[in-house]
Coordinates of C-alpha atoms in Angstrom, one line a residue:
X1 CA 54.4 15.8 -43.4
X2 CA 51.2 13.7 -43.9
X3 CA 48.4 15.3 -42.4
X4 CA 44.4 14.1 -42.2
X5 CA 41.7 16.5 -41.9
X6 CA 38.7 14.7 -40.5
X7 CA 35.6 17.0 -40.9
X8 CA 35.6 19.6 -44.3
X9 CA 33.1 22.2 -42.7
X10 CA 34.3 25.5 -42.2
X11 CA 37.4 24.6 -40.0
X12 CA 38.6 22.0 -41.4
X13 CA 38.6 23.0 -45.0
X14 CA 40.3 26.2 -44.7
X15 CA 42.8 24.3 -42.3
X16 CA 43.2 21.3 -44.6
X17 CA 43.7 24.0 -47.4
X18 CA 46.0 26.3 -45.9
X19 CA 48.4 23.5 -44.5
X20 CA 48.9 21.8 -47.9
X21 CA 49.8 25.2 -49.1
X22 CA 52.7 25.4 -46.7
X23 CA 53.7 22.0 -48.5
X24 CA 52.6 19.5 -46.6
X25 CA 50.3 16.5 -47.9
X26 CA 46.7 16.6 -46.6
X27 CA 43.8 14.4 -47.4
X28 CA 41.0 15.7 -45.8
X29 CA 37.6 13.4 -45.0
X30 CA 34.4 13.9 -44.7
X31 CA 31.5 11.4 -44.5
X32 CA 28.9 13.2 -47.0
X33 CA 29.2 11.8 -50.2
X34 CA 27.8 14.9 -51.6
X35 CA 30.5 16.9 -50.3
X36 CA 33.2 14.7 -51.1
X37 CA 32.3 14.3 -54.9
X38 CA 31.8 18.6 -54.8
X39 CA 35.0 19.2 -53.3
X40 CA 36.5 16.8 -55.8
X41 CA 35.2 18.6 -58.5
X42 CA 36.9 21.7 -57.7
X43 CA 33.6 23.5 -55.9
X44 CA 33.8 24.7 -52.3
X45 CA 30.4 24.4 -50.1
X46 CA 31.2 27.4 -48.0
X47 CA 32.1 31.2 -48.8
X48 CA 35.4 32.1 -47.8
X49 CA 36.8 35.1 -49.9
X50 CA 40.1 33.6 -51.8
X51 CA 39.2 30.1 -50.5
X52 CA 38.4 28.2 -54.2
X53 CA 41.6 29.7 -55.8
X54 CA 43.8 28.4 -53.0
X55 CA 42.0 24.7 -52.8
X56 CA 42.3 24.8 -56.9
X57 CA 46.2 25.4 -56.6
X58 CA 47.0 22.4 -53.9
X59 CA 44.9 20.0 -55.6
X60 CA 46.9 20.8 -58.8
X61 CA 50.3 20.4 -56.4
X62 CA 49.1 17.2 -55.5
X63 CA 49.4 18.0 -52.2
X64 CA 45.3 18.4 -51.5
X65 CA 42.7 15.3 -51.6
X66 CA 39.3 14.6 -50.6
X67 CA 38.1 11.3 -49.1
X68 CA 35.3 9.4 -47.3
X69 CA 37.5 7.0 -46.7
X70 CA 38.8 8.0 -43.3
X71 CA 40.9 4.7 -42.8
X72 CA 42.9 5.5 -46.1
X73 CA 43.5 8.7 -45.3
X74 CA 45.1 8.1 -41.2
X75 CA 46.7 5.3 -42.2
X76 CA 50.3 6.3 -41.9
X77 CA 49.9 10.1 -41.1
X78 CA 51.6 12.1 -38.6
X79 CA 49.0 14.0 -37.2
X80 CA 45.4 13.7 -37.7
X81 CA 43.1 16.5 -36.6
X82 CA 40.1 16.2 -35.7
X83 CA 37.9 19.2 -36.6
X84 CA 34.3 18.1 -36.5
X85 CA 31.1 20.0 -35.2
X86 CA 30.7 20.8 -31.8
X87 CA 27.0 22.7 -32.1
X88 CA 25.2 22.9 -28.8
X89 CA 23.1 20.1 -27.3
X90 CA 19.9 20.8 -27.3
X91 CA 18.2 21.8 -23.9
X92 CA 21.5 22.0 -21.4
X93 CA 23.5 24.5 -23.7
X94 CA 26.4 21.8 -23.0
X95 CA 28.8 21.4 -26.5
X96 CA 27.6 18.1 -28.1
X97 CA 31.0 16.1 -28.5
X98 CA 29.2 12.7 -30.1
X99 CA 30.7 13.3 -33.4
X100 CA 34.8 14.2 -32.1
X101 CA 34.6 11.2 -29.8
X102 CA 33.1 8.9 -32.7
X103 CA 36.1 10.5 -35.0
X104 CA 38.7 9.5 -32.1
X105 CA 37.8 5.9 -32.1
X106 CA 37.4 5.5 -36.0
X107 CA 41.2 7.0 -35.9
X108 CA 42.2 5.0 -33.2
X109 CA 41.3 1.7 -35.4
X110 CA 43.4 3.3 -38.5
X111 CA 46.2 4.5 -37.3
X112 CA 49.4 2.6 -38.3
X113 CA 52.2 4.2 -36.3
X114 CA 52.8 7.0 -34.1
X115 CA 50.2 9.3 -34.3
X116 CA 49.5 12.7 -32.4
X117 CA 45.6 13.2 -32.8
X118 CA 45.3 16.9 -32.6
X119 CA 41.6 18.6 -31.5
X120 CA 40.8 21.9 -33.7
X121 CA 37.0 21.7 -33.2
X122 CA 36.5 24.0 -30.2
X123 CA 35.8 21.5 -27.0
X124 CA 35.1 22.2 -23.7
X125 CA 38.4 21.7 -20.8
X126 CA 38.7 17.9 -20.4
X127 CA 38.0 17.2 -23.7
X128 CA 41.5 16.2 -25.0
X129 CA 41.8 14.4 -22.2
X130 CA 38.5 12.1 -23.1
X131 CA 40.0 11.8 -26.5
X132 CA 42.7 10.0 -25.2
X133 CA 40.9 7.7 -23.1
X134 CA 38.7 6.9 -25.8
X135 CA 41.7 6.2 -28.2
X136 CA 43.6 3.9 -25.6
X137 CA 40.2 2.0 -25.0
X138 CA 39.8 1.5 -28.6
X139 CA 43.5 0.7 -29.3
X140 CA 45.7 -0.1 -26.0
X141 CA 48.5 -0.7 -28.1
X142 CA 48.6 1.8 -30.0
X143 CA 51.6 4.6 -30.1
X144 CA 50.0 8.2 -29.9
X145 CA 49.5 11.6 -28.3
X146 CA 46.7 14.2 -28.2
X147 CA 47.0 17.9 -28.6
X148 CA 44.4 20.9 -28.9
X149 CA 45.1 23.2 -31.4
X150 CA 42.1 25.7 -31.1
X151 CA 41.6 27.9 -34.1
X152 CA 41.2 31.8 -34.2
X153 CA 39.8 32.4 -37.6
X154 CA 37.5 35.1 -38.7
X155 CA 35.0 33.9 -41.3
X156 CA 35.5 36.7 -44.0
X157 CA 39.3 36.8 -43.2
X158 CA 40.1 33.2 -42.5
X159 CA 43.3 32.9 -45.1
X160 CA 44.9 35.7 -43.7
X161 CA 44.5 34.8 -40.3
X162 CA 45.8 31.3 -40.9
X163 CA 48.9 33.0 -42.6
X164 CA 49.2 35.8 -40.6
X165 CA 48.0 34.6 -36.9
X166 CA 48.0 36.7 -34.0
X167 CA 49.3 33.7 -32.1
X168 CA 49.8 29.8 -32.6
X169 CA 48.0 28.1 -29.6
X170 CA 49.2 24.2 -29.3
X171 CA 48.2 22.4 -26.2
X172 CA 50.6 18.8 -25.8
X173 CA 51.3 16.7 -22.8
X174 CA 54.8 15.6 -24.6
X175 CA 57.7 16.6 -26.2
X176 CA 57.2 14.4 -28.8
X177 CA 54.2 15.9 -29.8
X178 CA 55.8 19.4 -29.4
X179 CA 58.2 17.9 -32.1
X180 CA 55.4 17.3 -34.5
X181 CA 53.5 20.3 -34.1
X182 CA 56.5 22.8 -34.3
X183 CA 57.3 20.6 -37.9
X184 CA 53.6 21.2 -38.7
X185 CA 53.9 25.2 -37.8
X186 CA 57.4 25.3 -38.8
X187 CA 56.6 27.5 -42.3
X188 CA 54.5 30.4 -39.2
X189 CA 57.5 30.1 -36.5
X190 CA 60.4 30.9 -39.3
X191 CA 58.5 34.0 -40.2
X192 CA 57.9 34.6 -36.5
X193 CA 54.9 34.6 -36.1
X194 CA 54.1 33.9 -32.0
X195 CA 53.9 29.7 -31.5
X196 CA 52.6 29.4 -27.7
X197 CA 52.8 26.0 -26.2
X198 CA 50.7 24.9 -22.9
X199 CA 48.8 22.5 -21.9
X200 CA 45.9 20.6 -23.0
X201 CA 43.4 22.4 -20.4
X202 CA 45.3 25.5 -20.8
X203 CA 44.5 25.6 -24.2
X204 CA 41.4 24.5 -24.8
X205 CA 40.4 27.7 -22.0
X206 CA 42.3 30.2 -24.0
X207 CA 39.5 30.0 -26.7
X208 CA 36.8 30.3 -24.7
X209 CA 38.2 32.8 -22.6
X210 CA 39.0 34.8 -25.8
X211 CA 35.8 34.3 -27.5
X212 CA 33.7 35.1 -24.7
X213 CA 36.2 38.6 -23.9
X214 CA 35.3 39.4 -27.8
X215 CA 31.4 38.9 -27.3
X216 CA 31.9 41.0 -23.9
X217 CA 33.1 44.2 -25.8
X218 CA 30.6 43.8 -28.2
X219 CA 28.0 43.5 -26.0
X220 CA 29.2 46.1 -23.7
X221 CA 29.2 48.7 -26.6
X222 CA 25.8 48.1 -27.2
X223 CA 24.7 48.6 -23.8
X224 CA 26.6 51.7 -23.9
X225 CA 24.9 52.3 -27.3
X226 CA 21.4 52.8 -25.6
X227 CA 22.7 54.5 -23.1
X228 CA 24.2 57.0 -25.5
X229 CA 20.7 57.2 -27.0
X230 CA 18.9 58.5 -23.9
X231 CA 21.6 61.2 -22.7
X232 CA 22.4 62.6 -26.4
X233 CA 26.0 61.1 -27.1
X234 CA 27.5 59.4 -30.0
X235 CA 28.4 56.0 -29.3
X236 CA 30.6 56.2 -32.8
X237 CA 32.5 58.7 -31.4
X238 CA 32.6 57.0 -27.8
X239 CA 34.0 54.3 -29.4
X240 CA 37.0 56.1 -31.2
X241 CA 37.6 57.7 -27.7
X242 CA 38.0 54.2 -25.8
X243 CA 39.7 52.3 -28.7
X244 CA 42.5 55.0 -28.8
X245 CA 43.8 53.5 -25.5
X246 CA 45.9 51.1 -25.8
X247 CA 44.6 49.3 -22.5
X248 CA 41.3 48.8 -24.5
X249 CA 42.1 48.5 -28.4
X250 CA 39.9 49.8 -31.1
X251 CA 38.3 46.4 -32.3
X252 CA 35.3 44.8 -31.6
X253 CA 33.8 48.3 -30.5
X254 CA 31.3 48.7 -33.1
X255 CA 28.0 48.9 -32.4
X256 CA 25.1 47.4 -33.9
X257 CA 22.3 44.1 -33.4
X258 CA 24.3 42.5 -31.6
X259 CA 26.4 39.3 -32.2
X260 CA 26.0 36.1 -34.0
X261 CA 27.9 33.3 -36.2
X262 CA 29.3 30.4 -35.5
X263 CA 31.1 30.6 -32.5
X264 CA 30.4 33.2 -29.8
X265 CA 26.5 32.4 -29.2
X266 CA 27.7 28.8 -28.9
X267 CA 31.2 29.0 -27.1
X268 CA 29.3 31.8 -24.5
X269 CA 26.6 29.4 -23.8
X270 CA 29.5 26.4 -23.8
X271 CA 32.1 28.4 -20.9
X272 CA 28.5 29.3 -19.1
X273 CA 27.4 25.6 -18.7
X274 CA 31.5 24.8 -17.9
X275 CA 30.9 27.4 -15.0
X276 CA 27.7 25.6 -14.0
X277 CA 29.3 22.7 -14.0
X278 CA 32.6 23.1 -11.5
X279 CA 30.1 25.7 -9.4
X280 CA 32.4 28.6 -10.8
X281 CA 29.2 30.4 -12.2
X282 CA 30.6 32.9 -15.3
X283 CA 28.7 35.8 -14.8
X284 CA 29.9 38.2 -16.8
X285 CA 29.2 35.6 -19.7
X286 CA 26.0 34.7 -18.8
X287 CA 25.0 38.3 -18.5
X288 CA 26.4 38.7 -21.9
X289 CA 24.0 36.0 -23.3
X290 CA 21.0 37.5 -22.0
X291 CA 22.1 41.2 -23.1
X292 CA 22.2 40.1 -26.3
X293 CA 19.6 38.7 -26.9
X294 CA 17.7 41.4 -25.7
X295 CA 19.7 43.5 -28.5
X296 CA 18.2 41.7 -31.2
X297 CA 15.0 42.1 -29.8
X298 CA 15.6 46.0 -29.4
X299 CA 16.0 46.1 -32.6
X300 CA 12.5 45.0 -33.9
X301 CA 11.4 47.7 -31.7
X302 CA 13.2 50.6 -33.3
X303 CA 11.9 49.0 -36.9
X304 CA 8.1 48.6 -35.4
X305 CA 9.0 52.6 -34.2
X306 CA 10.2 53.8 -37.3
X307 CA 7.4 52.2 -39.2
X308 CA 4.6 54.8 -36.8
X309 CA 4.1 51.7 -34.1
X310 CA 3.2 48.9 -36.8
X311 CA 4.3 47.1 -39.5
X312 CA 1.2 45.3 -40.0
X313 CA 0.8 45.5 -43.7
X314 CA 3.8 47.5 -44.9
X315 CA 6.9 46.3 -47.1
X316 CA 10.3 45.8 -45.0
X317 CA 13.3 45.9 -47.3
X318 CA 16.3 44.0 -45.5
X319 CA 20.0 44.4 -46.6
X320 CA 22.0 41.7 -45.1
X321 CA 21.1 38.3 -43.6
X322 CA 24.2 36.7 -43.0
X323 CA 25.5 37.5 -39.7
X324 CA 28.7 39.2 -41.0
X325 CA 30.0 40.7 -44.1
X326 CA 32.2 38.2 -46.7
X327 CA 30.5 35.0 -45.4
X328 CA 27.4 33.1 -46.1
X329 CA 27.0 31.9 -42.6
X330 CA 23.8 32.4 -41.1
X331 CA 24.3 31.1 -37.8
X332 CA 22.9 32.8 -34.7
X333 CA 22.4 35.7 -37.3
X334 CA 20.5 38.9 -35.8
X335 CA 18.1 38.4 -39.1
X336 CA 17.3 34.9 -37.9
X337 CA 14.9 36.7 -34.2
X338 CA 14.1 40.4 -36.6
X339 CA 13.2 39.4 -39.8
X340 CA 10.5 36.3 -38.3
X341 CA 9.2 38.8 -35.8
X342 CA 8.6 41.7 -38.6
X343 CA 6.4 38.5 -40.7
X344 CA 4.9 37.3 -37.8
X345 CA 3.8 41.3 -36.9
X346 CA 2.5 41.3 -40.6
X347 CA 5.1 43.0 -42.7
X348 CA 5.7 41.9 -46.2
X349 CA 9.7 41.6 -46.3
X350 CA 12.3 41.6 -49.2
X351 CA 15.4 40.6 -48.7
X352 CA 19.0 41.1 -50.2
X353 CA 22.2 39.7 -49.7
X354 CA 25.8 38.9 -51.9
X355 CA 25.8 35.2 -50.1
X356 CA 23.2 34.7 -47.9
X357 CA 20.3 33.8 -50.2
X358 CA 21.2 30.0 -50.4
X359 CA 21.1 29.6 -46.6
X360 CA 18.6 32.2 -46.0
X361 CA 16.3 30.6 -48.0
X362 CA 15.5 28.1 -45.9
X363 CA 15.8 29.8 -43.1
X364 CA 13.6 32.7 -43.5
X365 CA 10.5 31.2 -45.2
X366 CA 8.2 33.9 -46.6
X367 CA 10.6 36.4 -47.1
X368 CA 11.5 37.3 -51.6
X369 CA 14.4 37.6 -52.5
X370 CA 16.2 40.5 -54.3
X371 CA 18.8 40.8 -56.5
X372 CA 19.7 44.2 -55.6
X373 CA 18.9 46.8 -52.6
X374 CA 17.2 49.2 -55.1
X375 CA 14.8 46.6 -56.5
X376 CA 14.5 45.5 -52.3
X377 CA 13.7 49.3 -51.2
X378 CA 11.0 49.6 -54.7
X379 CA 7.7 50.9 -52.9
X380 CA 8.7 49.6 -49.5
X381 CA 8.1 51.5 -46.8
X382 CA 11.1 50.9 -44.6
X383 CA 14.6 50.1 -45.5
X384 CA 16.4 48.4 -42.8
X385 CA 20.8 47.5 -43.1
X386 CA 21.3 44.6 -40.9
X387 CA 24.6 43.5 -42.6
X388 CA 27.8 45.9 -43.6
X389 CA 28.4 44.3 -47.0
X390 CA 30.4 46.7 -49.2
X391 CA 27.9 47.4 -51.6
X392 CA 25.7 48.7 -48.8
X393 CA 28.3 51.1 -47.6
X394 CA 28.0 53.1 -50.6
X395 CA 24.5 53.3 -51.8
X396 CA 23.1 56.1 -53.6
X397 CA 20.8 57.2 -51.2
X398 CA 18.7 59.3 -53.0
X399 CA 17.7 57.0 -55.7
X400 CA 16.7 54.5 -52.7
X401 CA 14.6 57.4 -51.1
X402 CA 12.8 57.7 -54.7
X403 CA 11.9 53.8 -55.2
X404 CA 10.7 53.8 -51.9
X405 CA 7.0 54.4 -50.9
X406 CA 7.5 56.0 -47.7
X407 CA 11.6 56.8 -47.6
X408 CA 12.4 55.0 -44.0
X409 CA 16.0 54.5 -43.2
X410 CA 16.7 51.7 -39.8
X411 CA 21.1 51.8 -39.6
X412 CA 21.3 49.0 -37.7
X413 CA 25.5 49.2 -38.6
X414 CA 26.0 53.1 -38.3
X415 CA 27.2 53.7 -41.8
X416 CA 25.3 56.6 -42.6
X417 CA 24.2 59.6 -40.8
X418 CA 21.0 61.3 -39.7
X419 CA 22.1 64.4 -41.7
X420 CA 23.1 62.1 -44.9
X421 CA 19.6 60.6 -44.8
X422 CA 17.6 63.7 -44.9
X423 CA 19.9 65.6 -47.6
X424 CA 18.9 62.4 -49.6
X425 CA 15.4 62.7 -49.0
X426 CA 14.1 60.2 -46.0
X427 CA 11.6 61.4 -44.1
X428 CA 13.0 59.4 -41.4
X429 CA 16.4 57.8 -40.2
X430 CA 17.0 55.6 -37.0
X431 CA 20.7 54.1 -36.0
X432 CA 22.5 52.3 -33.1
X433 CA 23.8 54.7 -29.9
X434 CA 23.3 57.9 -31.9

């Protein structure tokens, strides 16, 4: 099938890729030059583990193109999808859908035939719905459908999860469209893998709902976390004893700062405002919002503890930015509130991460950059893992104790142990729930 991709950010692209590898023909478009003329070149603007090797082999298929020329690339395709950003409007915490209705009447003008224009950028119920209107304002003559096809990929594991969903969620309002999208998803439903088709309002709730159950168990972990701390449990170990039911499930039950990234800070905030909105307040996910928040904050505390009640003057060595492992997204990143609070208390931080220099950069002004967590910890005078990237989860702990100046351990991701700190040589160790 002939498939455009409007929008080659993070969604997009790995969907753009990950189609043309099940053999269809995608041209994806995007309106930065820049981007364009990188892509075209064989780079890729994001990290996604596996990601460039993939792009590299469709392009060489000739089944994988990059455009700014969104008129080319919708004229005479099956399905166009629309997967632009949706980041959150300033000041009402309401999704900002200027740019997916501004794609939906630059499609409308292109399209040639039947078309069905299929929504993967995460949009608030109704949306669709808008779409359409939009589309048959621009083009009353036109022959098309809309569908919502949300996406459920984990930055880090996006590939896999687009080969290997959990579930398929289309949203259509006609069997013709059904027709298209089960051609589009036939390579997933022959391998059964779970295709489940509702409607457009249907759908476009079943990602918030899900997103904003995810950020709920995280954030319930880490209330449980400082609870654990006061009474004397392990919140490791409380964990493994609720993920071993099956009612509950072992995932998502780690605790640590608290969450960030691209979607849960801004899909929470989205259903919240949704809630507002129809006078169905969501307050479980509001809570969640303001528990988490006051997580990250919690966390400068136990750093501003550690460090004898100041930081004023001392050296912070910070492994991990990114708000994840295997990404270099820095979105709503934990880092982004702890790391400007420790400067703006008076601490002189180092920081080091696999990806997240290039976005941290900018980001974090005033922090130096590292090329390794040994040369971060040298003379510092508090080491602090915000970030569970593999090579932090096996460092040789007493060499860091050795470079440092005063051997200061914050475990802000549990992965090592009061008792593993002190054979090492810290004089002091801090973690999450334990």
């Amino acid at each position: 099938m002939k498939i455009a991709m409007i929008g080659t950010g993070y969604v997009g692209l790995v969907s753009g890729v990950c189609f043309s590898d099940f053999g269809h023909e995608v041209v994806c478009v995007d309106k930065d030059p820049k981007k364009i003329e990188m892509l075209t070149r064989g780079e890729v603007p994001i990290y996604e583990p596996g990601l460039d090797m993939l792009m590299a082999k469709n392009v060489a298929a000739g089944r994988l193109s990059f455009t700014g020329d969104l008129a080319a690339a919708v004229a005479g395709a099956e399905a166009v999808f629309i997967a632009v950003g949706t980041p959150t409007r300033r000041g009402d915490g309401h999704a900002d859908l200027s740019y997916v209705m501004a794609a939906a009447e630059e499609i409308a003008g292109a399209m040639t035939g039947y078309t069905v224009v299929v929504t993967k950028s995460t949009v608030p119920v109704g949306t669709n719905r808008q779409v359409r209107q939009v589309i048959k304002k621009a083009r009353p003559d036109a022959e098309f459908d809309v569908a919502s096809n949300p996406e459920f990929l984990r930055e880090g594991a996006a590939i896999d999860d687009f080969m290997r969903p959990d579930r398929v969620v289309v949203g259509v309002g006609s069997e013709r469209a059904k027709e298209v999208m089960g051609e589009i998803y036939r390579p997933l439903f022959l391998r059964e893998f779970p295709v489940l088709y509702t409607g457009l309002e249907t759908a476009e709730m079943i990602k918030y709902a899900a997103n904003a159950f995810l950020a709920t168990k995280i954030t319930f972990i880490n209330e449980i976390a400082r609870l654990c701390e006061k009474v004397g449990a392990d919140v490791k170990e409380v964990s493994r004893g609720m993920g071993l039911d099956g009612r509950i499930g072992n995932k998502f039950l780690h605790a640590g700062p608290g969450y960030g990234g691209s979607c849960f800070p801004k899909d929470t905030q989205a259903l919240a405002r949704m809630g507002q909105d129809h006078a169905v307040p969501m307050q479980i996910t509001e809570t969640v919002i303001k528990v988490n928040e006051e997580v990250k904050r919690r966390m400068i505390d136990k750093i501003v503890d550690l460090c004898d009640g100041s930081v004023n003057g001392k050296t912070i060595a910070i492994l991990g930015v990114t708000f994840k492992p295997n990404t270099d997204d820095m979105r709503d990143a934990p880092s982004l509130t702890i790391v400007p609070a420790l400067v703006g208390a008076g601490a002189k931080v180092r920081a080091v991460d696999p990806q997240g220099e290039r976005e941290g950069a900018h980001l974090l002004p005033h922090v130096i950059w590292t090329e390794d967590a040994y040369k971060a910890a040298t003379k510092a005078d508090c080491v602090v893992i915000l970030t569970e990237w593999n090579e932090f989860r096996a460092l040789d702990l007493k060499r860091l104790a050795k470079k440092m100046a005063s051997p200061r351990m914050a475990d802000l991701r549990n992965i090592y142990s009061a008792k593993d700190a002190k054979k090492a040589g810290f004089e002091a160790y801090t973690s999450v729930g334990r």
